[in-house]
PDB file of C-alpha atoms in Angstrom:
ATOM      1  CA  UNK A  23     -13.232   3.518  14.797  1.00 82.00           C
ATOM      2  CA  UNK A  24     -11.519   2.344  11.316  1.00 90.00           C
ATOM      3  CA  UNK A  25      -9.038  -0.395  11.049  1.00 94.00           C
ATOM      4  CA  UNK A  26      -6.944  -1.466   8.672  1.00 95.00           C
ATOM      5  CA  UNK A  27      -5.255  -5.058   8.911  1.00 96.00           C
ATOM      6  CA  UNK A  28      -2.683  -6.001   6.616  1.00 97.00           C
ATOM      7  CA  UNK A  29      -1.265  -9.433   5.588  1.00 97.00           C
ATOM      8  CA  UNK A  30       0.752 -11.678   2.866  1.00 98.00           C
ATOM      9  CA  UNK A  31       4.111 -10.989   4.120  1.00 97.00           C
ATOM     10  CA  UNK A  32       6.714 -13.178   4.684  1.00 97.00           C
ATOM     11  CA  UNK A  33       9.786 -14.700   3.179  1.00 97.00           C
ATOM     12  CA  UNK A  34      10.113 -14.398  -0.614  1.00 97.00           C
ATOM     13  CA  UNK A  35      13.531 -15.199  -2.773  1.00 97.00           C
ATOM     14  CA  UNK A  36      14.994 -12.577  -4.889  1.00 97.00           C
ATOM     15  CA  UNK A  37      13.003 -12.861  -8.502  1.00 98.00           C
ATOM     16  CA  UNK A  38       9.528 -14.517  -6.408  1.00 98.00           C
ATOM     17  CA  UNK A  39       5.974 -12.908  -5.760  1.00 98.00           C
ATOM     18  CA  UNK A  40       4.131 -11.533  -2.984  1.00 98.00           C
ATOM     19  CA  UNK A  41       0.028 -10.349  -2.954  1.00 98.00           C
ATOM     20  CA  UNK A  42      -0.033  -8.128   0.135  1.00 98.00           C
ATOM     21  CA  UNK A  43      -3.690  -7.507   1.357  1.00 98.00           C
ATOM     22  CA  UNK A  44      -5.120  -4.644   3.556  1.00 96.00           C
ATOM     23  CA  UNK A  45      -8.493  -4.973   4.383  1.00 95.00           C
ATOM     24  CA  UNK A  46     -10.465  -1.957   6.276  1.00 93.00           C
ATOM     25  CA  UNK A  47     -13.288  -2.421   9.252  1.00 92.00           C
ATOM     26  CA  UNK A  48     -15.489   0.283  11.135  1.00 86.00           C
ATOM     27  CA  UNK A  49     -15.743   3.006   8.882  1.00 75.00           C
ATOM     28  CA  UNK A  50     -19.295   5.013   8.212  1.00 67.00           C
ATOM     29  CA  UNK A  51     -17.888   5.207   4.538  1.00 65.00           C
ATOM     30  CA  UNK A  52     -15.435   3.345   2.592  1.00 75.00           C
ATOM     31  CA  UNK A  53     -12.066   4.684   2.495  1.00 80.00           C
ATOM     32  CA  UNK A  54     -11.148   6.368  -0.839  1.00 89.00           C
ATOM     33  CA  UNK A  55      -8.012   6.985  -1.154  1.00 93.00           C
ATOM     34  CA  UNK A  56      -5.965   4.313  -0.280  1.00 95.00           C
ATOM     35  CA  UNK A  57      -1.750   3.288  -0.159  1.00 96.00           C
ATOM     36  CA  UNK A  58       1.265   1.819   0.575  1.00 98.00           C
ATOM     37  CA  UNK A  59       4.464   2.304   2.583  1.00 98.00           C
ATOM     38  CA  UNK A  60       7.315   0.431   3.318  1.00 98.00           C
ATOM     39  CA  UNK A  61       9.790   1.370   5.840  1.00 97.00           C
ATOM     40  CA  UNK A  62      13.661  -0.726   6.301  1.00 96.00           C
ATOM     41  CA  UNK A  63      15.737  -0.722   9.463  1.00 90.00           C
ATOM     42  CA  UNK A  64      17.316   2.541  10.289  1.00 90.00           C
ATOM     43  CA  UNK A  65      15.487   4.243   6.862  1.00 92.00           C
ATOM     44  CA  UNK A  66      12.695   6.863   6.646  1.00 93.00           C
ATOM     45  CA  UNK A  67       9.247   5.409   5.718  1.00 95.00           C
ATOM     46  CA  UNK A  68       9.139   5.261   1.580  1.00 97.00           C
ATOM     47  CA  UNK A  69       6.148   5.669  -0.388  1.00 98.00           C
ATOM     48  CA  UNK A  70       5.076   2.430  -2.504  1.00 98.00           C
ATOM     49  CA  UNK A  71       1.861   2.903  -4.374  1.00 98.00           C
ATOM     50  CA  UNK A  72      -1.265   4.812  -3.747  1.00 97.00           C
ATOM     51  CA  UNK A  73      -4.864   4.321  -5.464  1.00 96.00           C
ATOM     52  CA  UNK A  74      -7.766   6.219  -5.378  1.00 92.00           C
ATOM     53  CA  UNK A  75     -11.709   5.019  -5.814  1.00 83.00           C
ATOM     54  CA  UNK A  76     -11.229   4.599  -9.852  1.00 80.00           C
ATOM     55  CA  UNK A  77      -8.266   1.762 -10.623  1.00 78.00           C
ATOM     56  CA  UNK A  78      -7.739   3.902 -13.430  1.00 86.00           C
ATOM     57  CA  UNK A  79      -5.653   7.026 -10.777  1.00 94.00           C
ATOM     58  CA  UNK A  80      -2.894   5.097  -9.326  1.00 96.00           C
ATOM     59  CA  UNK A  81       0.408   6.556  -8.704  1.00 97.00           C
ATOM     60  CA  UNK A  82       4.255   4.106  -8.078  1.00 97.00           C
ATOM     61  CA  UNK A  83       7.222   5.540  -6.887  1.00 97.00           C
ATOM     62  CA  UNK A  84      10.169   5.368  -9.836  1.00 96.00           C
ATOM     63  CA  UNK A  85      11.743   2.215  -7.334  1.00 93.00           C
ATOM     64  CA  UNK A  86       8.632  -0.343  -8.129  1.00 95.00           C
ATOM     65  CA  UNK A  87       7.227   0.602 -11.361  1.00 94.00           C
ATOM     66  CA  UNK A  88       7.283  -1.938 -13.552  1.00 96.00           C
ATOM     67  CA  UNK A  89       7.465  -4.639 -10.837  1.00 97.00           C
ATOM     68  CA  UNK A  90       4.603  -3.736  -8.868  1.00 98.00           C
ATOM     69  CA  UNK A  91       0.226  -3.599  -9.238  1.00 98.00           C
ATOM     70  CA  UNK A  92      -1.772  -1.665  -6.863  1.00 97.00           C
ATOM     71  CA  UNK A  93      -5.384  -2.616  -7.187  1.00 96.00           C
ATOM     72  CA  UNK A  94      -8.697  -2.650  -4.972  1.00 93.00           C
ATOM     73  CA  UNK A  95     -11.768  -4.755  -4.314  1.00 91.00           C
ATOM     74  CA  UNK A  96     -14.347  -2.000  -2.726  1.00 87.00           C
ATOM     75  CA  UNK A  97     -17.093  -4.706  -2.106  1.00 88.00           C
ATOM     76  CA  UNK A  98     -14.847  -5.962   0.283  1.00 90.00           C
ATOM     77  CA  UNK A  99     -13.139  -2.999   1.238  1.00 90.00           C
ATOM     78  CA  UNK A 100      -9.470  -4.482   0.351  1.00 93.00           C
ATOM     79  CA  UNK A 101      -6.934  -2.846  -1.006  1.00 95.00           C
ATOM     80  CA  UNK A 102      -3.612  -5.199  -2.392  1.00 97.00           C
ATOM     81  CA  UNK A 103      -0.492  -4.847  -3.480  1.00 98.00           C
ATOM     82  CA  UNK A 104       1.033  -7.362  -6.452  1.00 98.00           C
ATOM     83  CA  UNK A 105       4.520  -7.332  -5.507  1.00 98.00           C
ATOM     84  CA  UNK A 106       6.788  -9.068  -8.477  1.00 98.00           C
ATOM     85  CA  UNK A 107      10.463  -9.883  -9.612  1.00 97.00           C
ATOM     86  CA  UNK A 108      11.168  -8.835  -5.838  1.00 97.00           C
ATOM     87  CA  UNK A 109      15.017  -8.527  -5.028  1.00 96.00           C
ATOM     88  CA  UNK A 110      17.003  -7.953  -1.597  1.00 96.00           C
ATOM     89  CA  UNK A 111      16.305  -4.280  -1.553  1.00 95.00           C
ATOM     90  CA  UNK A 112      12.124  -4.815  -1.256  1.00 97.00           C
ATOM     91  CA  UNK A 113      13.019  -5.874   2.417  1.00 97.00           C
ATOM     92  CA  UNK A 114      10.498  -3.586   4.689  1.00 98.00           C
ATOM     93  CA  UNK A 115       8.124  -3.780   7.546  1.00 98.00           C
ATOM     94  CA  UNK A 116       5.135  -2.922   4.538  1.00 98.00           C
ATOM     95  CA  UNK A 117       2.247  -0.487   6.272  1.00 98.00           C
ATOM     96  CA  UNK A 118      -1.116   0.667   4.506  1.00 97.00           C
ATOM     97  CA  UNK A 119      -2.410   3.868   4.547  1.00 97.00           C
ATOM     98  CA  UNK A 120      -6.401   5.303   3.594  1.00 94.00           C
ATOM     99  CA  UNK A 121      -8.087   8.101   3.630  1.00 92.00           C
ATOM    100  CA  UNK A 122     -11.066   9.480   4.103  1.00 89.00           C
ATOM    101  CA  UNK A 123     -11.923  10.977   0.415  1.00 87.00           C
ATOM    102  CA  UNK A 124      -9.678  11.483  -1.988  1.00 88.00           C
ATOM    103  CA  UNK A 125      -6.328  12.324  -3.043  1.00 89.00           C
ATOM    104  CA  UNK A 126      -5.692  14.518  -6.271  1.00 91.00           C
ATOM    105  CA  UNK A 127      -3.460  14.495  -7.225  1.00 93.00           C
ATOM    106  CA  UNK A 128      -2.372  11.323  -5.069  1.00 93.00           C
ATOM    107  CA  UNK A 129       0.282  11.839  -2.891  1.00 94.00           C
ATOM    108  CA  UNK A 130       3.512  10.295  -1.771  1.00 95.00           C
ATOM    109  CA  UNK A 131       3.660  12.122   2.048  1.00 95.00           C
ATOM    110  CA  UNK A 132       2.464  10.383   4.737  1.00 94.00           C
ATOM    111  CA  UNK A 133       0.817  13.042   6.007  1.00 94.00           C
ATOM    112  CA  UNK A 134      -1.480  12.813   3.368  1.00 94.00           C
ATOM    113  CA  UNK A 135      -3.220   9.866   4.763  1.00 95.00           C
ATOM    114  CA  UNK A 136      -5.277   9.507   7.925  1.00 93.00           C
ATOM    115  CA  UNK A 137      -5.415   5.848   9.322  1.00 94.00           C
ATOM    116  CA  UNK A 138      -2.907   3.414   9.351  1.00 96.00           C
ATOM    117  CA  UNK A 139      -2.200  -0.325   9.722  1.00 97.00           C
ATOM    118  CA  UNK A 140      -0.033  -1.943  12.118  1.00 97.00           C
ATOM    119  CA  UNK A 141       2.335  -3.478   9.390  1.00 97.00           C
ATOM    120  CA  UNK A 142       3.477  -6.801   7.552  1.00 97.00           C
ATOM    121  CA  UNK A 143       6.868  -8.069   7.328  1.00 98.00           C
ATOM    122  CA  UNK A 144       8.543  -9.155   4.191  1.00 98.00           C
ATOM    123  CA  UNK A 145      12.030 -10.286   4.025  1.00 98.00           C
ATOM    124  CA  UNK A 146      13.247 -11.084   0.397  1.00 97.00           C
ATOM    125  CA  UNK A 147      16.564 -13.016   0.281  1.00 95.00           C
ATOM    126  CA  UNK A 148      19.167 -12.287  -1.708  1.00 84.00           C
TER     127      UNK A 148
END
């Protein structure tokens, strides 16, 4: 019954910014832990960032730390991924993931998350 829908992907220039959104609907309770993953062609799914209910509890991949900010608006059942200083290495399909309970500590492992969106494509020109 839970549905996650990503938006905000598209084409961006190197050095530019994008803000991805993931809206959750259909759940009895708000999703607690949420995360972002990405997958480039011929590559494994890669962790990007995660957040629990409190915005003070976040986790970032070393490859994006300092350039990416994950946040959430619980009233809107939406999680965001602000990406700055984009490079061609950021080109990938980005997937939103959610879990019905907290993940402590936050995890970079995909199987820790119960629900997934269909993805949104991000393409960064070099």
